Tab-separated table of C-alpha atoms and ligand atoms in Angstrom:
chain	number	residue	atom	x	y	z
A	339	UNK	CA	15.502	118.306	32.310
A	340	UNK	CA	16.044	114.629	31.927
A	341	UNK	CA	16.631	114.904	28.211
A	342	UNK	CA	19.308	117.533	28.737
A	343	UNK	CA	21.124	115.316	31.178
A	344	UNK	CA	21.116	112.504	28.668
A	345	UNK	CA	22.448	114.691	25.882
A	346	UNK	CA	25.197	116.022	28.135
A	347	UNK	CA	26.153	112.548	29.055
A	348	UNK	CA	26.380	111.374	25.489
A	349	UNK	CA	28.594	114.297	24.573
A	350	UNK	CA	31.314	113.165	26.952
A	351	UNK	CA	30.473	109.515	27.120
A	352	UNK	CA	33.333	108.125	25.053
A	353	UNK	CA	35.956	109.977	26.983
A	354	UNK	CA	39.600	109.395	26.321
A	355	UNK	CA	41.138	108.614	29.630
A	356	UNK	CA	44.770	107.964	30.494
A	357	UNK	CA	45.781	106.320	33.749
A	358	UNK	CA	49.351	106.690	34.988
A	359	UNK	CA	50.478	103.715	37.050
A	360	UNK	CA	49.155	100.169	36.915
A	361	UNK	CA	49.374	99.171	40.561
A	362	UNK	CA	46.267	98.352	42.578
A	363	UNK	CA	44.799	101.818	42.258
A	364	UNK	CA	45.737	102.592	38.656
A	365	UNK	CA	44.953	99.248	37.091
A	366	UNK	CA	41.667	98.712	38.914
A	367	UNK	CA	40.580	102.274	38.095
A	368	UNK	CA	41.548	101.893	34.436
A	369	UNK	CA	39.804	98.561	34.004
A	370	UNK	CA	36.628	99.714	35.796
A	371	UNK	CA	36.465	102.918	33.715
A	372	UNK	CA	36.941	100.883	30.525
A	373	UNK	CA	34.171	98.520	31.610
A	374	UNK	CA	31.835	101.540	31.620
A	375	UNK	CA	32.658	102.384	28.017
A	376	UNK	CA	35.460	104.921	28.351
A	377	UNK	CA	38.537	104.514	26.169
A	378	UNK	CA	41.301	103.972	28.630
A	379	UNK	CA	45.044	103.876	28.120
A	380	UNK	CA	47.004	102.548	31.074
A	381	UNK	CA	50.588	103.753	31.261
A	382	UNK	CA	53.440	102.200	33.183
A	383	UNK	CA	57.223	102.379	33.039
A	384	UNK	CA	57.559	98.626	33.449
A	385	UNK	CA	57.740	97.135	29.950
A	386	UNK	CA	57.354	93.537	31.189
A	387	UNK	CA	54.176	94.424	33.090
A	388	UNK	CA	52.751	96.217	30.071
A	389	UNK	CA	53.407	93.179	27.893
A	390	UNK	CA	51.616	90.941	30.404
A	391	UNK	CA	48.586	93.237	30.482
A	392	UNK	CA	48.498	93.473	26.691
A	393	UNK	CA	48.016	89.700	26.767
A	394	UNK	CA	45.171	90.114	29.247
A	395	UNK	CA	47.179	88.963	32.259
A	396	UNK	CA	46.820	90.980	35.446
A	397	UNK	CA	50.154	91.522	37.230
A	398	UNK	CA	48.298	91.552	40.564
A	399	UNK	CA	45.974	89.013	42.099
A	400	UNK	CA	42.628	90.672	42.567
A	401	UNK	CA	39.287	88.904	42.444
A	402	UNK	CA	37.365	89.619	39.233
A	403	UNK	CA	40.013	91.939	37.801
A	404	UNK	CA	41.351	89.743	35.043
A	405	UNK	CA	37.837	88.759	33.951
A	406	UNK	CA	36.781	92.413	33.748
A	407	UNK	CA	40.007	93.180	31.879
A	408	UNK	CA	39.133	90.535	29.271
A	409	UNK	CA	35.562	91.829	28.946
A	410	UNK	CA	36.783	95.413	28.500
A	411	UNK	CA	39.796	94.740	26.262
A	412	UNK	CA	38.204	96.655	23.328
A	413	UNK	CA	38.368	99.826	25.424
A	414	UNK	CA	41.774	99.185	26.977
A	415	UNK	CA	45.269	99.983	25.765
A	416	UNK	CA	48.437	99.323	27.741
A	417	UNK	CA	51.591	101.219	26.907
A	418	UNK	CA	54.860	102.643	28.164
A	419	UNK	CA	54.487	105.472	25.630
A	420	UNK	CA	53.064	108.133	27.924
A	421	UNK	CA	53.149	110.872	25.288
A	422	UNK	CA	50.670	109.038	23.057
A	423	UNK	CA	48.397	108.427	26.034
A	424	UNK	CA	48.416	111.957	27.480
A	425	UNK	CA	48.517	114.214	24.444
A	426	UNK	CA	44.802	114.147	23.624
A	427	UNK	CA	43.266	112.651	26.765
A	428	UNK	CA	40.182	114.339	28.250
A	429	UNK	CA	41.102	113.115	31.678
A	430	UNK	CA	44.421	111.861	33.056
A	431	UNK	CA	44.373	109.925	36.315
A	432	UNK	CA	47.540	109.778	38.373
A	433	UNK	CA	47.508	106.485	40.247
A	434	UNK	CA	51.183	105.983	41.052
A	435	UNK	CA	52.566	105.001	44.442
A	436	UNK	CA	53.334	107.450	47.228
A	437	UNK	CA	55.546	105.222	49.376
A	438	UNK	CA	56.569	106.075	52.881
A	439	UNK	CA	59.864	107.923	53.313
A	440	UNK	CA	62.167	107.142	56.226
A	441	UNK	CA	60.702	110.002	58.269
A	442	UNK	CA	57.120	108.758	57.668
A	443	UNK	CA	56.236	111.422	55.112
A	444	UNK	CA	54.872	110.518	51.679
A	445	UNK	CA	57.328	110.261	48.804
A	446	UNK	CA	55.848	112.264	45.917
A	447	UNK	CA	58.639	111.587	43.414
A	448	UNK	CA	56.445	109.414	41.178
A	449	UNK	CA	53.544	111.870	41.245
A	450	UNK	CA	55.801	114.699	40.066
A	451	UNK	CA	57.473	112.505	37.492
A	452	UNK	CA	54.073	111.908	35.916
A	453	UNK	CA	53.180	115.618	36.275
A	454	UNK	CA	56.350	116.469	34.352
A	455	UNK	CA	55.443	114.046	31.573
A	456	UNK	CA	51.910	115.457	31.419
A	457	UNK	CA	53.213	119.026	31.221
A	458	UNK	CA	55.508	118.101	28.368
A	459	UNK	CA	52.952	116.219	26.319
A	460	UNK	CA	49.327	117.396	26.698
A	461	UNK	CA	48.084	119.108	23.570
A	462	UNK	CA	44.425	119.582	24.599
A	463	UNK	CA	42.602	120.986	27.615
A	464	UNK	CA	42.147	118.267	30.192
A	465	UNK	CA	41.450	117.418	33.803
A	466	UNK	CA	44.315	115.853	35.710
A	467	UNK	CA	43.014	113.721	38.548
A	468	UNK	CA	45.197	112.805	41.475
A	469	UNK	CA	44.044	109.424	42.737
A	470	UNK	CA	47.204	108.599	44.651
A	471	UNK	CA	47.033	109.328	48.364
A	472	UNK	CA	48.889	112.606	48.787
A	473	UNK	CA	49.433	115.069	51.634
A	474	UNK	CA	46.912	117.849	51.917
A	475	UNK	CA	47.856	120.690	49.560
A	476	UNK	CA	49.609	118.479	46.995
A	477	UNK	CA	46.915	118.979	44.356
A	478	UNK	CA	47.462	122.736	44.543
A	479	UNK	CA	51.175	122.226	44.065
A	480	UNK	CA	50.688	119.811	41.171
A	481	UNK	CA	48.420	122.323	39.437
A	482	UNK	CA	50.941	125.134	39.946
A	483	UNK	CA	53.711	122.888	38.664
A	484	UNK	CA	51.727	121.958	35.550
A	485	UNK	CA	50.786	125.548	34.785
A	486	UNK	CA	54.400	126.623	35.115
A	487	UNK	CA	55.686	123.880	32.850
A	488	UNK	CA	53.082	123.269	30.147
A	489	UNK	CA	54.717	122.891	26.751
A	490	UNK	CA	51.504	123.760	24.865
A	491	UNK	CA	48.908	126.457	25.285
A	492	UNK	CA	46.239	124.395	27.041
A	493	UNK	CA	43.997	124.708	30.102
A	494	UNK	CA	44.502	122.163	32.850
A	495	UNK	CA	42.498	121.706	36.036
A	496	UNK	CA	43.707	119.412	38.746
A	497	UNK	CA	41.176	117.447	40.795
A	498	UNK	CA	41.510	115.181	43.789
A	499	UNK	CA	39.627	111.898	43.578
A	500	UNK	CA	40.870	109.689	46.392
A	501	UNK	CA	40.625	105.936	46.186
A	502	UNK	CA	38.907	103.915	48.892
A	503	UNK	CA	39.285	100.440	47.438
A	504	UNK	CA	40.401	97.617	49.652
A	505	UNK	CA	42.597	94.870	48.261
A	506	UNK	CA	40.722	91.660	47.581
A	507	UNK	CA	37.482	93.566	46.924
A	508	UNK	CA	38.988	96.308	44.772
A	509	UNK	CA	36.780	95.815	41.713
A	510	UNK	CA	33.566	95.724	43.745
A	511	UNK	CA	34.711	98.671	45.880
A	512	UNK	CA	35.317	100.703	42.719
A	513	UNK	CA	32.201	99.793	40.762
A	514	UNK	CA	29.928	100.019	43.808
A	515	UNK	CA	31.848	102.474	45.962
A	516	UNK	CA	30.409	103.679	49.269
A	517	UNK	CA	31.119	107.164	47.923
A	518	UNK	CA	33.008	108.930	45.178
A	519	UNK	CA	34.774	112.041	46.438
A	520	UNK	CA	35.592	114.754	43.922
A	521	UNK	CA	37.802	117.569	45.157
A	522	UNK	CA	37.652	120.335	42.577
A	523	UNK	CA	38.366	124.042	42.325
A	524	UNK	CA	36.581	124.662	39.015
A	525	UNK	CA	33.025	123.896	37.968
A	526	UNK	CA	34.293	122.442	34.713
A	527	UNK	CA	36.441	119.828	36.475
A	528	UNK	CA	33.445	118.827	38.589
A	529	UNK	CA	31.224	118.484	35.535
A	530	UNK	CA	33.746	116.365	33.627
A	531	UNK	CA	34.371	114.059	36.567
A	532	UNK	CA	30.691	113.614	37.311
A	533	UNK	CA	30.350	112.445	33.713
A	534	UNK	CA	33.277	110.054	34.083
A	535	UNK	CA	31.459	108.437	37.002
A	536	UNK	CA	27.908	108.860	35.655
A	537	UNK	CA	27.443	105.126	35.287
A	538	UNK	CA	28.934	104.138	38.627
A	539	UNK	CA	26.670	102.960	41.406
A	540	UNK	CA	27.777	105.393	44.144
A	541	UNK	CA	26.867	108.691	45.763
A	542	UNK	CA	29.104	111.552	44.661
A	543	UNK	CA	30.404	114.132	47.113
A	544	UNK	CA	31.938	117.274	45.663
A	545	UNK	CA	34.290	119.238	47.945
A	546	UNK	CA	37.272	121.482	47.530
A	547	UNK	CA	40.585	119.785	46.811
A	548	UNK	CA	42.086	120.022	50.274
A	549	UNK	CA	38.995	118.543	51.897
A	550	UNK	CA	39.045	115.642	49.432
A	551	UNK	CA	42.696	114.972	50.202
A	552	UNK	CA	41.898	115.083	53.906
A	553	UNK	CA	38.863	112.781	53.566
A	554	UNK	CA	41.163	110.034	52.330
A	555	UNK	CA	43.623	110.293	55.224
A	556	UNK	CA	40.930	110.890	57.819
A	557	UNK	CA	38.998	107.807	56.656
A	558	UNK	CA	41.957	105.440	56.527
A	559	UNK	CA	43.383	106.666	59.796
A	560	UNK	CA	40.024	106.390	61.518
A	561	UNK	CA	39.740	102.751	60.440
A	562	UNK	CA	43.295	102.084	61.634
A	563	UNK	CA	42.411	103.732	64.924
A	564	UNK	CA	39.307	101.570	65.229
A	565	UNK	CA	41.416	98.432	64.763
A	566	UNK	CA	44.058	99.526	67.262
A	567	UNK	CA	41.313	100.418	69.710
A	568	UNK	CA	39.678	96.989	69.518
A	569	UNK	CA	43.129	95.370	69.761
A	570	UNK	CA	43.805	97.214	72.995
A	571	UNK	CA	40.393	96.184	74.268
A	572	UNK	CA	41.249	92.601	73.248
A	573	UNK	CA	44.485	92.702	75.199
A	574	UNK	CA	42.603	93.857	78.268
A	575	UNK	CA	39.904	91.215	77.683
A	576	UNK	CA	42.601	88.549	77.969
A	577	UNK	CA	43.672	89.954	81.322
A	578	UNK	CA	40.216	90.430	82.820
A	579	UNK	CA	38.588	87.316	81.349
A	580	UNK	CA	36.216	88.936	78.863
A	581	UNK	CA	35.680	87.782	75.282
A	582	UNK	CA	36.546	90.439	72.714
A	583	UNK	CA	34.264	88.970	70.073
A	584	UNK	CA	31.247	89.352	72.315
A	585	UNK	CA	32.456	92.792	73.316
A	586	UNK	CA	32.817	93.869	69.671
A	587	UNK	CA	29.406	92.439	68.870
A	588	UNK	CA	27.858	94.313	71.763
A	589	UNK	CA	29.536	97.535	70.672
A	590	UNK	CA	28.611	97.025	67.036
A	591	UNK	CA	24.871	97.021	67.699
A	592	UNK	CA	25.205	100.708	68.416
A	593	UNK	CA	24.807	102.358	65.017
A	594	UNK	CA	27.018	105.199	66.173
A	595	UNK	CA	29.875	102.691	66.459
A	596	UNK	CA	28.979	100.205	63.718
A	597	UNK	CA	30.002	96.570	63.599
A	598	UNK	CA	32.736	96.683	60.979
A	599	UNK	CA	36.493	96.937	61.493
A	600	UNK	CA	36.172	95.661	65.027
A	601	UNK	CA	37.962	92.358	64.412
A	602	UNK	CA	40.879	92.099	66.765
A	603	UNK	CA	44.012	90.338	65.622
A	604	UNK	CA	47.733	90.767	65.162
A	605	UNK	CA	47.368	94.248	63.778
A	606	UNK	CA	46.705	95.948	60.498
A	607	UNK	CA	49.070	95.728	57.548
A	608	UNK	CA	48.821	96.476	53.860
A	609	UNK	CA	49.753	99.335	51.630
A	610	UNK	CA	47.515	101.984	53.183
A	611	UNK	CA	46.887	102.012	56.929
A	612	UNK	CA	50.546	101.823	58.043
A	613	UNK	CA	51.637	104.408	55.468
A	614	UNK	CA	48.704	106.782	55.825
A	615	UNK	CA	48.764	106.877	59.615
A	616	UNK	CA	52.437	107.772	59.549
A	617	UNK	CA	51.944	110.328	56.778
A	618	UNK	CA	49.168	112.202	58.607
A	619	UNK	CA	51.076	112.104	61.847
A	620	UNK	CA	54.134	113.464	60.020
A	621	UNK	CA	52.081	116.178	58.336
A	622	UNK	CA	50.650	117.279	61.669
A	623	UNK	CA	54.044	117.461	63.382
A	624	UNK	CA	55.494	119.268	60.391
A	625	UNK	CA	52.860	121.929	61.053
A	626	UNK	CA	53.660	122.043	64.786
A	627	UNK	CA	50.631	119.976	65.556
A	628	UNK	CA	50.353	116.521	67.059
A	629	UNK	CA	47.939	113.740	66.108
A	630	UNK	CA	47.944	112.018	69.476
A	631	UNK	CA	45.261	109.489	68.571
A	632	UNK	CA	46.989	108.448	65.355
A	633	UNK	CA	50.353	108.166	67.078
A	634	UNK	CA	48.731	105.862	69.625
A	635	UNK	CA	47.158	103.760	66.861
A	636	UNK	CA	50.590	103.289	65.256
A	637	UNK	CA	52.232	102.362	68.546
A	638	UNK	CA	49.528	99.856	69.467
A	639	UNK	CA	49.749	98.272	66.030
A	640	UNK	CA	53.502	97.813	66.214
A	641	UNK	CA	53.150	96.019	69.550
A	642	UNK	CA	50.228	93.963	68.316
A	643	UNK	CA	52.230	92.476	65.461
A	644	UNK	CA	54.467	90.772	68.027
A	645	UNK	CA	51.604	89.374	70.059
A	646	UNK	CA	51.900	85.764	68.876
A	647	UNK	CA	55.665	85.623	69.380
A	648	UNK	CA	55.135	86.829	72.935
A	649	UNK	CA	52.446	84.205	73.446
A	650	UNK	CA	54.751	81.510	72.033
A	651	UNK	CA	57.274	82.273	74.779
A	652	UNK	CA	54.727	80.986	77.291
A	653	UNK	CA	55.084	77.541	75.731
A	654	UNK	CA	58.746	77.426	74.746
A	655	UNK	CA	61.705	79.249	76.310
A	656	UNK	CA	63.468	79.227	72.955
A	657	UNK	CA	62.617	78.305	69.379
A	658	UNK	CA	65.965	76.695	68.523
A	659	UNK	CA	65.310	73.359	66.861
A	660	UNK	CA	61.515	73.719	66.908
A	661	UNK	CA	59.403	73.121	63.832
A	662	UNK	CA	57.066	76.077	63.452
A	663	UNK	CA	54.083	75.940	61.105
A	664	UNK	CA	52.940	79.251	59.636
A	665	UNK	CA	49.512	79.534	58.051
A	666	UNK	CA	49.088	82.671	55.961
A	667	UNK	CA	51.773	85.072	54.768
A	668	UNK	CA	49.794	87.920	53.184
A	669	UNK	CA	48.572	90.905	55.205
A	670	UNK	CA	44.982	89.752	54.711
A	671	UNK	CA	43.104	87.154	52.670
A	672	UNK	CA	42.178	87.751	49.039
A	673	UNK	CA	45.480	89.311	48.043
A	674	UNK	CA	49.056	88.243	47.327
A	675	UNK	CA	50.328	91.486	48.839
A	676	UNK	CA	52.833	91.210	51.669
A	677	UNK	CA	53.317	94.871	52.452
A	678	UNK	CA	53.492	95.383	56.223
A	679	UNK	CA	52.279	91.828	56.749
A	680	UNK	CA	52.809	90.484	60.280
A	681	UNK	CA	54.478	87.427	58.718
A	682	UNK	CA	57.370	89.640	57.623
A	683	UNK	CA	57.975	90.754	61.202
A	684	UNK	CA	57.517	87.382	62.880
A	685	UNK	CA	59.189	84.920	60.534
A	686	UNK	CA	62.633	86.618	60.709
A	687	UNK	CA	62.428	86.478	64.503
A	688	UNK	CA	61.628	82.774	64.401
A	689	UNK	CA	64.446	82.115	61.933
A	690	UNK	CA	66.910	84.183	63.981
A	691	UNK	CA	66.035	82.083	67.002
A	692	UNK	CA	66.878	78.915	65.078
A	693	UNK	CA	63.365	77.620	64.359
A	694	UNK	CA	62.630	75.514	61.316
A	695	UNK	CA	59.771	77.342	59.584
A	696	UNK	CA	57.247	75.603	57.345
A	697	UNK	CA	54.828	77.985	55.649
A	698	UNK	CA	51.646	77.832	53.637
A	699	UNK	CA	49.723	80.516	51.787
A	700	UNK	CA	47.407	80.001	48.805
A	701	UNK	CA	48.758	82.951	46.796
A	702	UNK	CA	51.467	84.723	48.794
A	703	UNK	CA	54.325	82.210	48.493
A	704	UNK	CA	55.691	83.583	45.206
A	705	UNK	CA	56.160	87.033	46.715
A	706	UNK	CA	57.444	85.696	50.032
A	707	UNK	CA	60.105	83.686	48.205
A	708	UNK	CA	61.546	86.995	46.972
A	709	UNK	CA	62.396	87.763	50.621
A	710	UNK	CA	63.156	84.211	51.771
A	711	UNK	CA	63.993	81.954	48.833
A	712	UNK	CA	65.615	79.086	50.760
A	713	UNK	CA	65.299	79.673	54.483
A	714	UNK	CA	61.722	78.405	54.698
A	715	UNK	CA	60.071	75.157	53.691
A	716	UNK	CA	57.057	76.156	51.589
A	717	UNK	CA	54.191	73.677	51.650
A	718	UNK	CA	51.280	73.093	49.295
A	719	UNK	CA	48.709	72.145	51.902
A	720	UNK	CA	47.840	73.021	55.468
A	721	UNK	CA	48.132	69.343	56.406
A	722	UNK	CA	51.703	69.183	55.086
A	723	UNK	CA	52.593	72.418	56.910
A	724	UNK	CA	51.406	71.348	60.344
A	725	UNK	CA	52.719	67.798	60.178
A	726	UNK	CA	55.204	67.246	63.036
A	727	UNK	CA	55.123	70.927	64.011
A	728	UNK	CA	55.791	71.929	67.611
A	729	UNK	CA	53.648	75.056	67.306
A	730	UNK	CA	51.464	76.695	64.685
A	731	UNK	CA	51.089	80.428	64.006
A	732	UNK	CA	48.051	81.684	62.082
A	733	UNK	CA	48.706	85.069	60.490
A	734	UNK	CA	45.986	85.274	57.804
A	735	UNK	CA	42.367	84.171	57.965
A	736	UNK	CA	42.244	82.452	54.576
A	737	UNK	CA	39.059	80.443	54.094
A	738	UNK	CA	41.113	77.246	53.824
A	739	UNK	CA	42.238	77.951	57.380
A	740	UNK	CA	38.863	78.962	58.817
A	741	UNK	CA	37.222	75.899	57.208
A	742	UNK	CA	39.992	73.512	58.264
A	743	UNK	CA	39.034	70.507	60.399
A	744	UNK	CA	40.621	71.459	63.722
A	745	UNK	CA	40.943	67.802	64.761
A	746	UNK	CA	43.721	67.516	62.191
A	747	UNK	CA	45.936	69.807	64.270
A	748	UNK	CA	45.828	67.215	67.023
A	749	UNK	CA	46.318	64.362	64.600
A	750	UNK	CA	49.227	65.821	62.626
A	751	UNK	CA	51.201	68.156	64.894
A	752	UNK	CA	53.935	66.898	67.179
A	753	UNK	CA	52.541	69.162	69.885
A	754	UNK	CA	49.169	70.753	69.100
A	755	UNK	CA	49.751	74.340	70.176
A	756	UNK	CA	47.885	76.721	67.918
A	757	UNK	CA	48.419	80.476	68.151
A	758	UNK	CA	45.671	82.145	66.196
A	759	UNK	CA	46.349	85.771	65.281
A	760	UNK	CA	43.040	86.146	63.441
A	761	UNK	CA	40.536	84.326	65.673
A	762	UNK	CA	39.700	81.839	62.928
A	763	UNK	CA	37.939	79.309	65.172
A	764	UNK	CA	35.558	79.207	68.062
A	765	UNK	CA	37.333	78.477	71.321
A	766	UNK	CA	34.672	75.817	71.966
A	767	UNK	CA	36.133	73.783	69.057
A	768	UNK	CA	39.224	73.181	71.198
A	769	UNK	CA	37.778	72.677	74.669
A	770	UNK	CA	38.412	69.165	75.945
A	771	UNK	CA	40.480	68.149	72.895
A	772	UNK	CA	43.914	68.063	74.510
A	773	UNK	CA	45.097	70.933	72.327
A	774	UNK	CA	46.305	74.402	73.247
A	775	UNK	CA	44.492	77.152	71.441
A	776	UNK	CA	45.618	80.687	72.176
A	777	UNK	CA	43.887	83.444	70.214
A	778	UNK	CA	43.391	87.205	70.554
A	779	UNK	CA	41.226	88.698	73.290
A	780	UNK	CA	39.637	85.389	74.268
A	781	UNK	CA	40.138	82.735	76.874
A	782	UNK	CA	43.202	80.590	76.235
A	783	UNK	CA	42.434	76.861	76.061
A	784	UNK	CA	45.608	75.288	77.423
A	785	UNK	CA	45.427	71.505	77.261
A	786	UNK	CA	48.451	70.357	75.201
B	1172	UDX	C1	42.389	99.795	53.281
B	1172	UDX	C2	41.039	100.507	53.306
B	1172	UDX	O1	40.020	99.588	53.743
B	1172	UDX	C3	40.703	101.082	51.958
B	1172	UDX	O2	39.499	101.845	52.020
B	1172	UDX	C4	41.855	101.993	51.498
B	1172	UDX	O3	41.607	102.514	50.213
B	1172	UDX	C5	43.171	101.226	51.510
B	1172	UDX	O4	43.383	100.673	52.801
B	1172	UDX	P1	43.263	97.410	52.536
B	1172	UDX	O5	44.583	97.816	53.099
B	1172	UDX	O6	43.246	96.776	51.206
B	1172	UDX	O7	42.274	98.670	52.440
B	1172	UDX	O8	42.584	96.348	53.510
B	1172	UDX	P2	41.561	96.331	54.727
B	1172	UDX	O9	40.553	95.292	54.450
B	1172	UDX	O10	41.063	97.651	55.071
B	1172	UDX	O11	42.499	95.771	55.883
B	1172	UDX	C6	43.675	96.440	56.289
B	1172	UDX	C7	44.310	95.727	57.441
B	1172	UDX	O12	43.495	95.849	58.600
B	1172	UDX	C8	44.506	94.226	57.227
B	1172	UDX	O13	45.758	93.847	57.718
B	1172	UDX	C9	43.397	93.586	58.035
B	1172	UDX	O14	43.734	92.306	58.501
B	1172	UDX	C10	43.282	94.579	59.182
B	1172	UDX	N1	41.957	94.575	59.818
B	1172	UDX	C11	40.861	94.960	59.121
B	1172	UDX	C12	41.837	94.157	61.133
B	1172	UDX	O15	42.833	93.804	61.783
B	1172	UDX	N2	40.605	94.180	61.714
B	1172	UDX	C13	39.484	94.575	61.064
B	1172	UDX	O16	38.415	94.562	61.676
B	1172	UDX	C14	39.619	94.980	59.723
């Protein structure tokens, strides 16, 4: 039995894999597959990005990605020439974006663009794997589209293989995933994909395609719901004098609840939770259904993002002429991604009100400058940012912030009022220091 398994594996071991899209999902998938010995061609329309990657430079900041890219370069090709990549691939992954449309639904333009290119170019039987997050039923439609448009006489199966990687830990999350979900309608697609992932350290769950598509949305939306839930609890903790961190800890001991994703703060951001909650909610209403819990999670999150601004009004009637220090611009630490980051909601409000904004972020400044090239004073250090500030907003829990000597706020700020949207410090660090420290779901120390 064992021998057979080994022989089978060798037969498909050096698979030719094409990956469409070199964003977080596509690039990380491609590099991780190459690191396991597959021959991977990553395809993108962006010539400049392809040239960077050919030189071994990752266009995104992701821990360990560039190193793994260098190690796996023998198995990696980067190209804009999709025809050469798809024509004889055993497996083609679609990892392009499915951005949110104005009505909240997922925009599938890029998925179908790739499907069209695949249909025109594949010359051998292959499995097309949809990794992008797509509404339930999309895989069926992609398969029907391919079958109706294939230029050559080949057999194609479409499989759903949703991605669960989180930014900042994407490589680890892919190589050591909590689970690999394979949504297939044919045995052959399941067999091929199990071989693709044979060397990955993760349990494999095989389902039908629609269930796999739903697992992705249901998982992301559940995590978003968990965050909004703890944020609402945090808001109530502030009113009734409880401490949300202790509350979350107490809840987390219960294995039915679990202790992760119970950190309260100024809401979730990023490329997934905001988009996927809206997409599932849209999909439900489109089918005359209503996802009441998800709608509530979205609403709570939108309010939560404004929490620090509301707190700031307790200390200043207006921001005109104030120097405001901002620590952290990205939606979370470990990434340079700004999508749906609270900083993008709050900083315009501060600027509109006439505040002078000084901002620091270890990796997010380059991207933030694309939105605000001149309106903000970007600083290289936390010390420089808080110097002479009238108030400080913390939006991202970068380690530089959590490890920062809190006495320096008192020493350097004009008025040491710190609004912490990520509960970076213990409130005890501020008691009796003459500073004001206002965080989320915990007692406010008001001494400045
Ligand atoms: C998420 C999912 O974790 C991942 O499985 C999916 O594939 C994509 O979406 P990501 O958006 O990269 O990943 O980051 P994640 O670490 O999940 O954080 C998302 C947002 O939630 C961040 O803004 C973070 O600050 C916030 N968050 C997370 C909280 O506010 N509290 C928590 O306890 C956890």
